[in-house]
Tab-separated table of C-alpha atoms and ligand atoms in Angstrom:
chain	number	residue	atom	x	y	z
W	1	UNK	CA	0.000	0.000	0.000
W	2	UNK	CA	1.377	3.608	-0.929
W	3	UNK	CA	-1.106	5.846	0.378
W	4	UNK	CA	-0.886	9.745	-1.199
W	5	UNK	CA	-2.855	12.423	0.186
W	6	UNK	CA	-3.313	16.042	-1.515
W	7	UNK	CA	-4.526	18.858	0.527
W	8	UNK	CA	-6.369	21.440	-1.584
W	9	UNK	CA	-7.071	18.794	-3.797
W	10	UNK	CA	-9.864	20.841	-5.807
W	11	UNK	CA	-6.969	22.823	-7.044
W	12	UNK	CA	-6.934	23.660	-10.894
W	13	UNK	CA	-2.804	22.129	-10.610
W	14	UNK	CA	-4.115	18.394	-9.385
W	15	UNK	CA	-4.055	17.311	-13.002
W	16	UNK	CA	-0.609	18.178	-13.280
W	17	UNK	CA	0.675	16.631	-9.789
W	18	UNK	CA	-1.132	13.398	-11.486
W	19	UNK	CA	0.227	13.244	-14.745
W	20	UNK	CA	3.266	12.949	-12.127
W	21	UNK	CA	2.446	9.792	-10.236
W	22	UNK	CA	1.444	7.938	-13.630
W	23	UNK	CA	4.240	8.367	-15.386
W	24	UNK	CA	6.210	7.264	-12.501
W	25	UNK	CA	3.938	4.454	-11.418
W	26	UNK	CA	6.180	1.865	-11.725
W	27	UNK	CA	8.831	3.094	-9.470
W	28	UNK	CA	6.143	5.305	-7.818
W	29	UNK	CA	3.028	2.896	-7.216
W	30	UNK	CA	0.697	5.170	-5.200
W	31	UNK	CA	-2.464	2.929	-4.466
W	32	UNK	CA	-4.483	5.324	-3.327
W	33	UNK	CA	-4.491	8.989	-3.576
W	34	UNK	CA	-6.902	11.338	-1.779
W	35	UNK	CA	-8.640	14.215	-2.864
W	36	UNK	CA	-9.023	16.505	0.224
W	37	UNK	CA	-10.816	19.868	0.147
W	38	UNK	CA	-12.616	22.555	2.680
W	39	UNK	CA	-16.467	22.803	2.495
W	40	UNK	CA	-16.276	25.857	-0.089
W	41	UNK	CA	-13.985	23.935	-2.532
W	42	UNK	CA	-16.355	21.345	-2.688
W	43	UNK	CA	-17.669	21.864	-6.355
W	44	UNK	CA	-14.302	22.163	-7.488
W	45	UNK	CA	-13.448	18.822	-6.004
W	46	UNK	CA	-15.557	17.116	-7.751
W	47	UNK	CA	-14.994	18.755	-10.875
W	48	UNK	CA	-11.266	17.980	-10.632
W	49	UNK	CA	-11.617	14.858	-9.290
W	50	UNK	CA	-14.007	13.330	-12.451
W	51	UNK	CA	-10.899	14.303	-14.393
W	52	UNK	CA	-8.341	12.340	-12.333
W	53	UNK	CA	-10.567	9.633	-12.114
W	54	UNK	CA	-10.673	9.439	-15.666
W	55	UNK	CA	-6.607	9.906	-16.191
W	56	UNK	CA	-6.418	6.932	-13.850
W	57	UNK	CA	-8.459	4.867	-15.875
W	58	UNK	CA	-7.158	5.591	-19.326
W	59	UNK	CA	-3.758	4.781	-17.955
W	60	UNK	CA	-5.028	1.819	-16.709
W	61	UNK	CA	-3.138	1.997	-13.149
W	62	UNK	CA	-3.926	0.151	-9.575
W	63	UNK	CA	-4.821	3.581	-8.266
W	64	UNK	CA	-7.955	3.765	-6.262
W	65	UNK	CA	-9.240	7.479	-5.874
W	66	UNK	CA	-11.167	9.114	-3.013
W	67	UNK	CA	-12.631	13.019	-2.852
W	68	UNK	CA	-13.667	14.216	1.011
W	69	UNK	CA	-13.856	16.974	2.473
W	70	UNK	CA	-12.897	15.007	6.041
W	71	UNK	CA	-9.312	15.727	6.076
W	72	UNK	CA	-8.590	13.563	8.937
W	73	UNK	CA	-10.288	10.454	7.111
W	74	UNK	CA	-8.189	10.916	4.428
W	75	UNK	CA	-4.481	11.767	6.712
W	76	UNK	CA	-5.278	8.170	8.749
W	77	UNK	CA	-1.824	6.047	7.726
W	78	UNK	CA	-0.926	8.021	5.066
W	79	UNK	CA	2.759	7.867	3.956
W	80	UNK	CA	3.529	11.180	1.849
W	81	UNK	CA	0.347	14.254	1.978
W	82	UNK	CA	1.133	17.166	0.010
W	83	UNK	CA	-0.057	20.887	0.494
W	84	UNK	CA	-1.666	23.169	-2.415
W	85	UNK	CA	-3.963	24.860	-0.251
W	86	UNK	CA	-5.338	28.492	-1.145
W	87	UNK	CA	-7.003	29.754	2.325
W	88	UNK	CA	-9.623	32.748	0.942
W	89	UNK	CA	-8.683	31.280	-2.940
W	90	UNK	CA	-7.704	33.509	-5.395
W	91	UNK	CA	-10.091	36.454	-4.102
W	92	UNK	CA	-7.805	36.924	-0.950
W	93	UNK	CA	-4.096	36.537	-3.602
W	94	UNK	CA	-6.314	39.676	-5.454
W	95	UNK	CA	-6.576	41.337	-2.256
W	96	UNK	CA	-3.020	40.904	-1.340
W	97	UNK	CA	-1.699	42.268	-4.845
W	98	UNK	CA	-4.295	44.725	-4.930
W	99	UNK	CA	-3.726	46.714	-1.371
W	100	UNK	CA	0.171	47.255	-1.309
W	101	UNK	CA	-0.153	48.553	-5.039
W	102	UNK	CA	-2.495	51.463	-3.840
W	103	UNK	CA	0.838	52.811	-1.845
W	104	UNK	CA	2.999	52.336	-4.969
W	105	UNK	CA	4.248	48.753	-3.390
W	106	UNK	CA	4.855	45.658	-4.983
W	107	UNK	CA	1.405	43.745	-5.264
W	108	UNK	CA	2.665	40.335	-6.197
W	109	UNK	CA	1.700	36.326	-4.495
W	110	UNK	CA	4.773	35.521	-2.823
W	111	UNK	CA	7.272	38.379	-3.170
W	112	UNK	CA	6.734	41.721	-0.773
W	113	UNK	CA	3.321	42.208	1.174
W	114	UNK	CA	1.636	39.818	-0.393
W	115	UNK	CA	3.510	36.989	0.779
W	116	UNK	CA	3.224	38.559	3.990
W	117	UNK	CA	-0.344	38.367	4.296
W	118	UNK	CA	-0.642	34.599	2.578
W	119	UNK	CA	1.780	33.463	5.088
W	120	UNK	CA	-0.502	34.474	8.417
W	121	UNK	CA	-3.433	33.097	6.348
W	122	UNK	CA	-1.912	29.938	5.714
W	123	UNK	CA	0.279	29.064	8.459
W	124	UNK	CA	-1.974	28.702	11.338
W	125	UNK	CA	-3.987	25.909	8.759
W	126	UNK	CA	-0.840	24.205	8.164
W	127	UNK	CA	0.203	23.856	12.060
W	128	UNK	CA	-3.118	22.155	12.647
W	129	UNK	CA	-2.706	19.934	9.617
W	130	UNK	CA	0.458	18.933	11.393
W	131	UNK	CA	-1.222	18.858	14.709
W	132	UNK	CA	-3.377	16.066	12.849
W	133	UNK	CA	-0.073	14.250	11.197
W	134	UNK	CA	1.067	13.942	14.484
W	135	UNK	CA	-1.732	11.913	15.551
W	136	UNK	CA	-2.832	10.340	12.241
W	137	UNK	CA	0.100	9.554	10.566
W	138	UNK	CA	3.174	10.491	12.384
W	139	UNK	CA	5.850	8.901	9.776
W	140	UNK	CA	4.214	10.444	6.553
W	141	UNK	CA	6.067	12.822	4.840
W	142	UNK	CA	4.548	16.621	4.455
W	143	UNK	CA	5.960	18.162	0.991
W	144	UNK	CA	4.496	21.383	0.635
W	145	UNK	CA	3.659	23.626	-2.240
W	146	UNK	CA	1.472	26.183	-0.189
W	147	UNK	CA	3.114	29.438	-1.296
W	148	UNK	CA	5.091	31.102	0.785
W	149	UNK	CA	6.793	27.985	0.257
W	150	UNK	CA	9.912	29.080	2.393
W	151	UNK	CA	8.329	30.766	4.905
W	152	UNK	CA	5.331	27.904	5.526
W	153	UNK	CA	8.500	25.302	5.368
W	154	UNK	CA	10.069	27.201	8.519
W	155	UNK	CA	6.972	27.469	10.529
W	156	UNK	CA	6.468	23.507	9.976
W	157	UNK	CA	10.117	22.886	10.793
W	158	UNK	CA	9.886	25.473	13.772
W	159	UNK	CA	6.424	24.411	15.177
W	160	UNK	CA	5.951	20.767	14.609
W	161	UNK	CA	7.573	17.317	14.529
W	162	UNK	CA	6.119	16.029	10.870
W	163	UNK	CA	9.080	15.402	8.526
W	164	UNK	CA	8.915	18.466	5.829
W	165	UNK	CA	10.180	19.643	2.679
W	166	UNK	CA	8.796	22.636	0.839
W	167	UNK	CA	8.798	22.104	-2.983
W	168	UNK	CA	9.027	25.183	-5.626
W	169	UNK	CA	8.779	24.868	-9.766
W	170	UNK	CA	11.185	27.851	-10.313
W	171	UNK	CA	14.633	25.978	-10.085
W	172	UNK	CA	13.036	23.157	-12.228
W	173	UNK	CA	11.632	26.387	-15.244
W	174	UNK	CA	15.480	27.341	-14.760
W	175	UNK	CA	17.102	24.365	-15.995
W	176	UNK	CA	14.167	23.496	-18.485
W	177	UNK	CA	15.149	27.387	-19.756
W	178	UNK	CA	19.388	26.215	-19.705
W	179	UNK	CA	18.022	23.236	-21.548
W	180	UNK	CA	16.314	25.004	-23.846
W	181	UNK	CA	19.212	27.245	-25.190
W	182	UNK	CA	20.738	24.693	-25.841
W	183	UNK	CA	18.669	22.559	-27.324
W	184	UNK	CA	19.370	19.331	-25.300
W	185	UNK	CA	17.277	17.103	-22.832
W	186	UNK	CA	15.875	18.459	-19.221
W	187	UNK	CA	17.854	15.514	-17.611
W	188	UNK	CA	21.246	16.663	-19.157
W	189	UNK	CA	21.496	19.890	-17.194
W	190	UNK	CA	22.707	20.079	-13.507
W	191	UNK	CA	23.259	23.508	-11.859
W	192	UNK	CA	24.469	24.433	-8.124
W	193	UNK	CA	21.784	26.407	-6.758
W	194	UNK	CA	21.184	28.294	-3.208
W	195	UNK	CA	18.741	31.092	-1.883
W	196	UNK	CA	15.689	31.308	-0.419
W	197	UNK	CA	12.415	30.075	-1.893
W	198	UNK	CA	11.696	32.701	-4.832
W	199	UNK	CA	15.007	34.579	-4.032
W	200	UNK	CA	17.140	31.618	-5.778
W	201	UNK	CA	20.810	31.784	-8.125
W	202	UNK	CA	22.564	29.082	-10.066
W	203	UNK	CA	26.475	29.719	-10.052
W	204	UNK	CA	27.542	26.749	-11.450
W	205	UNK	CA	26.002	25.140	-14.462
W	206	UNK	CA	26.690	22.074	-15.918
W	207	UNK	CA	25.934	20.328	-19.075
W	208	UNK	CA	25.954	16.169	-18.858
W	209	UNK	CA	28.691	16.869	-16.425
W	210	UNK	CA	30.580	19.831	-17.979
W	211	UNK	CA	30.827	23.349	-16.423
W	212	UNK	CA	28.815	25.544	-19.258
W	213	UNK	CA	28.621	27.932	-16.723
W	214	UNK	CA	30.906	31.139	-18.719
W	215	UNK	CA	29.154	30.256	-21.957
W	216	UNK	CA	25.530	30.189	-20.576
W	217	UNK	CA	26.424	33.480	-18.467
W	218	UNK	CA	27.728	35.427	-21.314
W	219	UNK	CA	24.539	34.310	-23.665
W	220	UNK	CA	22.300	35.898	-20.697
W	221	UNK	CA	23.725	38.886	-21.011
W	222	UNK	CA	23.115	39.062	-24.654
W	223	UNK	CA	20.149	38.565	-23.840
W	224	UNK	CA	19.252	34.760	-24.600
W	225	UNK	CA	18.602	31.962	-21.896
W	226	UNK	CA	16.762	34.818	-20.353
W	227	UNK	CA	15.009	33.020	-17.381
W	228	UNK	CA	10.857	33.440	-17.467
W	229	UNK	CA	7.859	32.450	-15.623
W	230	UNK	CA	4.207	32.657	-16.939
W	231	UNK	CA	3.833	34.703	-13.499
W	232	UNK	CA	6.212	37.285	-13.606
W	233	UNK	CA	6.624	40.518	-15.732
W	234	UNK	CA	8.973	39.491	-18.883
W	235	UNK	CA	11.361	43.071	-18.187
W	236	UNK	CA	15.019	42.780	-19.438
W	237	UNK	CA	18.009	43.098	-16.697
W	238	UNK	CA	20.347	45.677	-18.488
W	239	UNK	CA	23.482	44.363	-19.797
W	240	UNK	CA	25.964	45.689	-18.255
W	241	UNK	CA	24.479	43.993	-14.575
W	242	UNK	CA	23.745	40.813	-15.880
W	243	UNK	CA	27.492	40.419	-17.124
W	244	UNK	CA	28.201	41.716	-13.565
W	245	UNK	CA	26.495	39.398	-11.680
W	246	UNK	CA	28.196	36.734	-13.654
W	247	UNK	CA	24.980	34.060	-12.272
W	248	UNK	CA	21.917	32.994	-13.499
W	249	UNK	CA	18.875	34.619	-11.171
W	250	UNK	CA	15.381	32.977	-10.728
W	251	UNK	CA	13.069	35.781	-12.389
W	252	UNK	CA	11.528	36.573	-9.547
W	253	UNK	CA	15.001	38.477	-8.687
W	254	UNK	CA	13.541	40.989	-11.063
W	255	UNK	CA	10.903	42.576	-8.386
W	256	UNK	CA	13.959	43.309	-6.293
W	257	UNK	CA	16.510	44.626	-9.003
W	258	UNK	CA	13.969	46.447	-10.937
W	259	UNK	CA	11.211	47.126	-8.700
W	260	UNK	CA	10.368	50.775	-9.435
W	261	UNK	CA	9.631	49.502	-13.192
W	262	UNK	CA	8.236	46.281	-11.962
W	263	UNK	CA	5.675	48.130	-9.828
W	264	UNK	CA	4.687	50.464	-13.101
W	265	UNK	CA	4.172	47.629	-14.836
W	266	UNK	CA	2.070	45.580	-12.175
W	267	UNK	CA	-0.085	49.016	-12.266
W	268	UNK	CA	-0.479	49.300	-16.058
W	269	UNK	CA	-1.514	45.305	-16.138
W	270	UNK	CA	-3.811	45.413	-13.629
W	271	UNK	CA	-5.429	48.634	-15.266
W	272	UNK	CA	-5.472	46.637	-18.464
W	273	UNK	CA	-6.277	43.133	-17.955
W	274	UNK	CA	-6.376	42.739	-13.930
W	275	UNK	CA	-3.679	41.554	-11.596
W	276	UNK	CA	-1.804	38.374	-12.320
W	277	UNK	CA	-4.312	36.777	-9.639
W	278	UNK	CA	-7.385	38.219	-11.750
W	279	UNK	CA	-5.801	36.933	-14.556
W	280	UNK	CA	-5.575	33.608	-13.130
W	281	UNK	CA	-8.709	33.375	-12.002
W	282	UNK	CA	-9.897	33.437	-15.467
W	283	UNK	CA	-7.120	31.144	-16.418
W	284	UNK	CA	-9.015	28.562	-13.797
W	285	UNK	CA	-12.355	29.153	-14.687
W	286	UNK	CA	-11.104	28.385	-18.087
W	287	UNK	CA	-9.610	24.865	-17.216
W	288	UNK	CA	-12.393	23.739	-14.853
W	289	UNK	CA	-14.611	24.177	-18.232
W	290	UNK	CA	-12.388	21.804	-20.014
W	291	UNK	CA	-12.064	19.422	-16.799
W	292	UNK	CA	-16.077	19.457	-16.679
W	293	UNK	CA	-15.634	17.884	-20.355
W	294	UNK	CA	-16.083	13.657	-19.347
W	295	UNK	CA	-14.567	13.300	-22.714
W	296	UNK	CA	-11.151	15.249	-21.516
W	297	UNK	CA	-8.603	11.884	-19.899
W	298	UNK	CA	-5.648	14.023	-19.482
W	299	UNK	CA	-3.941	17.229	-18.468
W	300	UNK	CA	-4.816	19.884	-20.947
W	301	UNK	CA	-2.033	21.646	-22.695
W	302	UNK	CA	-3.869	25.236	-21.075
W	303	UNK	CA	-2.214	24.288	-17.786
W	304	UNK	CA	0.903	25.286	-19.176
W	305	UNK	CA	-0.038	28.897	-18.872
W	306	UNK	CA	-0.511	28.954	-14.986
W	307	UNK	CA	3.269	29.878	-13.374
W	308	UNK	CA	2.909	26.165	-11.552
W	309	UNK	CA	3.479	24.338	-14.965
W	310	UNK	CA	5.398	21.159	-14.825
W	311	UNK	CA	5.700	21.439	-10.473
W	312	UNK	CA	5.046	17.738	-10.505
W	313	UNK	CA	7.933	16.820	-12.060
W	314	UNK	CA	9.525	18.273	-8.962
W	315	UNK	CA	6.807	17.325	-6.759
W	316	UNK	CA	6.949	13.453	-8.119
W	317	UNK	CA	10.480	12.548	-8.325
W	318	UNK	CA	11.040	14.280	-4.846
W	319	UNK	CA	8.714	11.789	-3.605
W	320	UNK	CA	9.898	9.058	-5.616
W	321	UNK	CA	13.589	9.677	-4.062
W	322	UNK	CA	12.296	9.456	-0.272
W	323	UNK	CA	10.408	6.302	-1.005
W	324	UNK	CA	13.169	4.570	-3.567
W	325	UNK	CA	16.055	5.870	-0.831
W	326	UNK	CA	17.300	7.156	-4.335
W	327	UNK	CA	20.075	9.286	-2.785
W	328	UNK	CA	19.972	11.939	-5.940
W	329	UNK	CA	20.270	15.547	-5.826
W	330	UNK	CA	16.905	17.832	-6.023
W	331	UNK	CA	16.497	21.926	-4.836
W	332	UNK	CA	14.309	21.304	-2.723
W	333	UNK	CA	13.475	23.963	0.661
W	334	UNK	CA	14.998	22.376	3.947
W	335	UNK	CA	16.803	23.879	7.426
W	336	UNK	CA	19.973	25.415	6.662
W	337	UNK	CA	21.583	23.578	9.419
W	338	UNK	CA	25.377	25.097	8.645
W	339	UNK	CA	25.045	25.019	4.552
W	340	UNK	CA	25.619	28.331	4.730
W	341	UNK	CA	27.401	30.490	7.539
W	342	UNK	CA	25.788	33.709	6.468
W	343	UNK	CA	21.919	32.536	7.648
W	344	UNK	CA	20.636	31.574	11.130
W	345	UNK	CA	20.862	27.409	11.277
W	346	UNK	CA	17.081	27.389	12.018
W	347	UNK	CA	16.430	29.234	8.354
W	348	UNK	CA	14.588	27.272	5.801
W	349	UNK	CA	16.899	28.124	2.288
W	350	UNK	CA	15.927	26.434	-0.905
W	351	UNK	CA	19.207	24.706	-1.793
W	352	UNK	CA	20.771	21.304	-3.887
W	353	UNK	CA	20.818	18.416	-0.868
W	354	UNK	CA	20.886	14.485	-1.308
W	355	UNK	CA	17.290	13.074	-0.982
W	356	UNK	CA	17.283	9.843	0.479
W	357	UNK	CA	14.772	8.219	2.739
W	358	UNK	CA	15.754	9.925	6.044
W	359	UNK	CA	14.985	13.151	3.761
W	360	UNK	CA	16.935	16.202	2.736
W	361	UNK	CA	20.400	16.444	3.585
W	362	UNK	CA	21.792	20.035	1.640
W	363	UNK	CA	25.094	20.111	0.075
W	364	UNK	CA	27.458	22.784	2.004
W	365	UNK	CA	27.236	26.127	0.161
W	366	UNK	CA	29.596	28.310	2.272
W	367	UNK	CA	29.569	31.849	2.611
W	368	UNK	CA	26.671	33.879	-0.188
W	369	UNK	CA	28.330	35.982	-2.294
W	370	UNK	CA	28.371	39.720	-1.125
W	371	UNK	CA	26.416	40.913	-4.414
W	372	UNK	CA	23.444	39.169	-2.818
W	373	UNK	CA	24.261	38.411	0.552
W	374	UNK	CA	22.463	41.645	1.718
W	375	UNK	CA	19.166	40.683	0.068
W	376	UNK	CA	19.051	37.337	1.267
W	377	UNK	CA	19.749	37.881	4.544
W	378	UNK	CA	17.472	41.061	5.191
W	379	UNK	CA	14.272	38.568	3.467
W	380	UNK	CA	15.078	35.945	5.326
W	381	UNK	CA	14.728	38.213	8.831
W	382	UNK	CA	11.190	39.372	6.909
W	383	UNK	CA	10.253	35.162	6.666
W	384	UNK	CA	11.566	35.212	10.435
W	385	UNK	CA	9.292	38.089	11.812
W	386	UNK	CA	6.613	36.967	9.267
W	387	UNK	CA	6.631	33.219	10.693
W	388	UNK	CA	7.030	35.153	14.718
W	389	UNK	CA	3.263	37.050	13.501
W	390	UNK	CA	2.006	34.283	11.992
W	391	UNK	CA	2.104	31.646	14.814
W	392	UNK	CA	1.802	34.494	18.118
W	393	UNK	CA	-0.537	36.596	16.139
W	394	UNK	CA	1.206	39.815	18.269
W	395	UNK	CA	0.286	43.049	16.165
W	396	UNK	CA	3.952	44.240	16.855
W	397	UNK	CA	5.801	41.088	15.220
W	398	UNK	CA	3.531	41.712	12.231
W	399	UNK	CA	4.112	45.667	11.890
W	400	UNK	CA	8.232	44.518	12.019
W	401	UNK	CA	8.115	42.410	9.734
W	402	UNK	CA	6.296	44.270	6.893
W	403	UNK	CA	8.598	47.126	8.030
W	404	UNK	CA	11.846	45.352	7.933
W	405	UNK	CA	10.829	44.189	4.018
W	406	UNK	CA	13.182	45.407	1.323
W	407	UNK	CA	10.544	46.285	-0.900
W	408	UNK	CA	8.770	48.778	1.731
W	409	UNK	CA	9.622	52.127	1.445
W	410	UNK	CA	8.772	53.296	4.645
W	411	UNK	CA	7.408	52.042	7.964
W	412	UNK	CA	4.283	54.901	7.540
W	413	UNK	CA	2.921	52.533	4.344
W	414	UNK	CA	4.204	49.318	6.211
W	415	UNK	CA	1.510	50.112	8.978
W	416	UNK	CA	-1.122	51.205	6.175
W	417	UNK	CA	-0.765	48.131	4.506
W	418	UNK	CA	-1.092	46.275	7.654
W	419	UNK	CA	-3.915	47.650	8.708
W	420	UNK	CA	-5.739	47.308	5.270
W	421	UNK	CA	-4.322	43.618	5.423
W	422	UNK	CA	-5.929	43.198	8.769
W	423	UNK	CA	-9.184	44.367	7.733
W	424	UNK	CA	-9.700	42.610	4.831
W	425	UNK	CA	-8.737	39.069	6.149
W	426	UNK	CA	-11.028	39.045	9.431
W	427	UNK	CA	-12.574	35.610	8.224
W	428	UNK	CA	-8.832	33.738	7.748
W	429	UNK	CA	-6.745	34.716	10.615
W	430	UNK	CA	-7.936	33.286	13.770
W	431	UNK	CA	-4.570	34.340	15.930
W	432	UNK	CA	-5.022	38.360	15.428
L	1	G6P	C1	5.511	30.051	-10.185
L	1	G6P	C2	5.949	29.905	-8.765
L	1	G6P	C3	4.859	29.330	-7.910
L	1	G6P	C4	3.595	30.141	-8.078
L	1	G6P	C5	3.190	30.227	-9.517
L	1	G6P	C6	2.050	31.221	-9.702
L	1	G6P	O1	5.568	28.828	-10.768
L	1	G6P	O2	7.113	29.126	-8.657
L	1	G6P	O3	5.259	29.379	-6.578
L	1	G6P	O4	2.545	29.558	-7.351
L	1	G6P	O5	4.241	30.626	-10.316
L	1	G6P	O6	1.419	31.001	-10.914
L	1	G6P	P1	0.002	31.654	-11.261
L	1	G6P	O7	-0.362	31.099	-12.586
L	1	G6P	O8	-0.942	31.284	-10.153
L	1	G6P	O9	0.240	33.138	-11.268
């Protein structure tokens, strides 16, 4: 028995985190996977969940499937669950992008306020899933998607005693981008990468084993190998920086190193065609139209424009590695534990570490180069504060934390945007 629970199972991405487990059902053989979803994701569930039922059939695997809305039914003796929750859904992301962009300030998911405010929505949910774990399954492994990804890793790791990794698609989009330019297979291209979740750099690049790190550096500056997301504003790094930074940056860099232009453009999209969370809402309402189709057996090709695309090929050989005790090297989000000097021991980083079936052990890094050293470590003491507000709910913690964010101007909007925050997410955030 391999027993695979999804929390937030209604999501629009389960078709994708399925494709996963079939094509790696032989190494992989989940026998039952469970569907689990709150109350109001209930219609989506099912929606959803006639699709997966029907990719499980046409592939013809021994996987039995289950929808609830009783998470603890589902978490009894389960040996991996995995979090895609949205607490509020995509009307509470559109709140969170919407408010700090009134002041001017980045209105984005996970980057600035808005990952903020997702983080005290989601982390006191997450604790009590893990309060549950603890009782229900205490040797299953959590991998979590729940964006923050970082910051929800370190409040599991800091407030419970489940077993943890926090997953992210970007490093994944980063090689499939090296692989890209040069034209050769996914599987071929290895890179050294370290950061925080969203805030992550490759330095060392290698091709089936040789470093094309100077030639893929030098073709980013001219401006090909470019990283992208489907998420995040496509704005060009100027030249002369990129051949200065002399690494390859996760795109989401961008908000930081061009934020004044990022901003202006966040305000001219969301005066044009909504804010990337309106915009995905329509992108959902889209795919639950073609998952309501019982002629549809697979995951449609429009998934590939949510920023999420391909996360189960992280998400699925991750959990394949645990299980086989496959000892190979994935970026996964884990406690920095000494892999690098220049961040507390208790941080969650998103680094390269050896998964094996006692988990993530991270490959020493050593001191963060001084060109981003200063970034990393002032967002990291933003995930600390925001993980402190999150779990004590102390008005204080929160106003520090918003403050103490690079991408806040000044502490008069950090205490605006706070209070709007507060306001607005009465409903979700039972610890204020
Ligand atoms: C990227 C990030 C994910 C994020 C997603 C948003 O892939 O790595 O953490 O959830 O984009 O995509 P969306 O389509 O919802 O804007």
């Amino acid at each position: 028995k391999l027993k695979v629970v999804t929390l937030g199972g209604g999501s629009s991405y389960t078709p994708e985190l399925l494709d996963g487990f079939i094509k790696r059902h032989k190494e992989l053989p989940v026998t039952e996977y469970w569907l689990v979803d709150v109350e109001a994701g209930k219609e989506k569930l099912e929606s959803v969940g006639g699709l997966i039922q029907r990719m499980v059939k046409k592939a013809g695997i021994n996987m039995t499937v289950h929808l609830t809305t009783q998470r603890r039914d589902a978490l009894k003796d389960a040996d991996f669950v995995t979090t895609q929750i949205r607490v509020g859904q995509l009307d509470a992301r559109i709140q969170d992008e919407k408010i700090p962009l009134k002041y001017g300030v980045l209105g984005q998911e996970t980057t600035g306020p808005g990952g903020f405010m997702k983080a005290q929505r989601t982390i006191p949910v997450l604790l009590d899933v893990c309060k549950d774990m603890e009782e229900l399954c205490p040797d299953a492994w959590l991998i979590n998607f729940t964006n923050p990804a970082g910051i929800v890793t370190e409040a599991i790791e800091k407030h419970s005693a489940i077993k943890s990794l926090g997953i992210c698609s970007g490093a994944n989009s980063m090689m499939m981008d090296v692989a890209k330019t040069y034209n050769v297979d996914r599987k071929s291209i290895s890179a050294r990468i370290m950061g925080l979740n969203h805030l992550i750099f490759a330095d060392q690049i290698m091709l089936d084993g040789k470093d094309i790190s100077a030639d893929f550096f030098a073709r980013l500056a001219e401006g090909t190998g470019n990283h992208t997301l489907k998420n995040v504003p496509d704005l060009g790094l100027p030249r002369e920086f990129v051949k200065a930074l002399n690494f390859y940056p996760l795109s989401y860099l961008k908000y930081f190193w061009l934020n004044r232009e990022m901003v202006e453009k966040e305000i001219e999209e969301m005066n044009q065609g909504g804010t990337r969370g309106e915009r995905s809402k329509a992108i959902e309402k889209q795919l639950f139209e073609l998952y309501n189709d019982p002629a549809l057996c697979e995951k449609p090709k429009a998934l590939e424009s949510r920023g999420g695309a391909w996360y189960s090929d992280t998400a699925c050989s991750i959990i394949s590695a645990i299980y086989n005790n496959k000892k190979e090297i994935h970026v996964v989000n884990t406690l920095n534990n000494g892999t690098t000097r220049d961040l507390p021991d208790a941080s969650v980083i998103e680094t390269n570490a050896v998964i094996d079936k006692q988990g993530a052990h991270p490959i020493t890094y050593g001191p963060l180069p001084a060109r981003v050293r200063g970034l990393i470590q002032s967002v990291k003491a933003f995930e600390e504060l925001t993980v402190e507000a999150a779990v004590t709910g102390n008005y204080h913690t929160a106003l520090l934390a918003l403050a103490s964010h690079p991408l806040v101007p000044s502490v008069i909007i950090a205490e605006k945007i706070l209070n709007d925050y507060l306001a607005a997410n009465r409903d979700f955030l039972p610890q204020f």
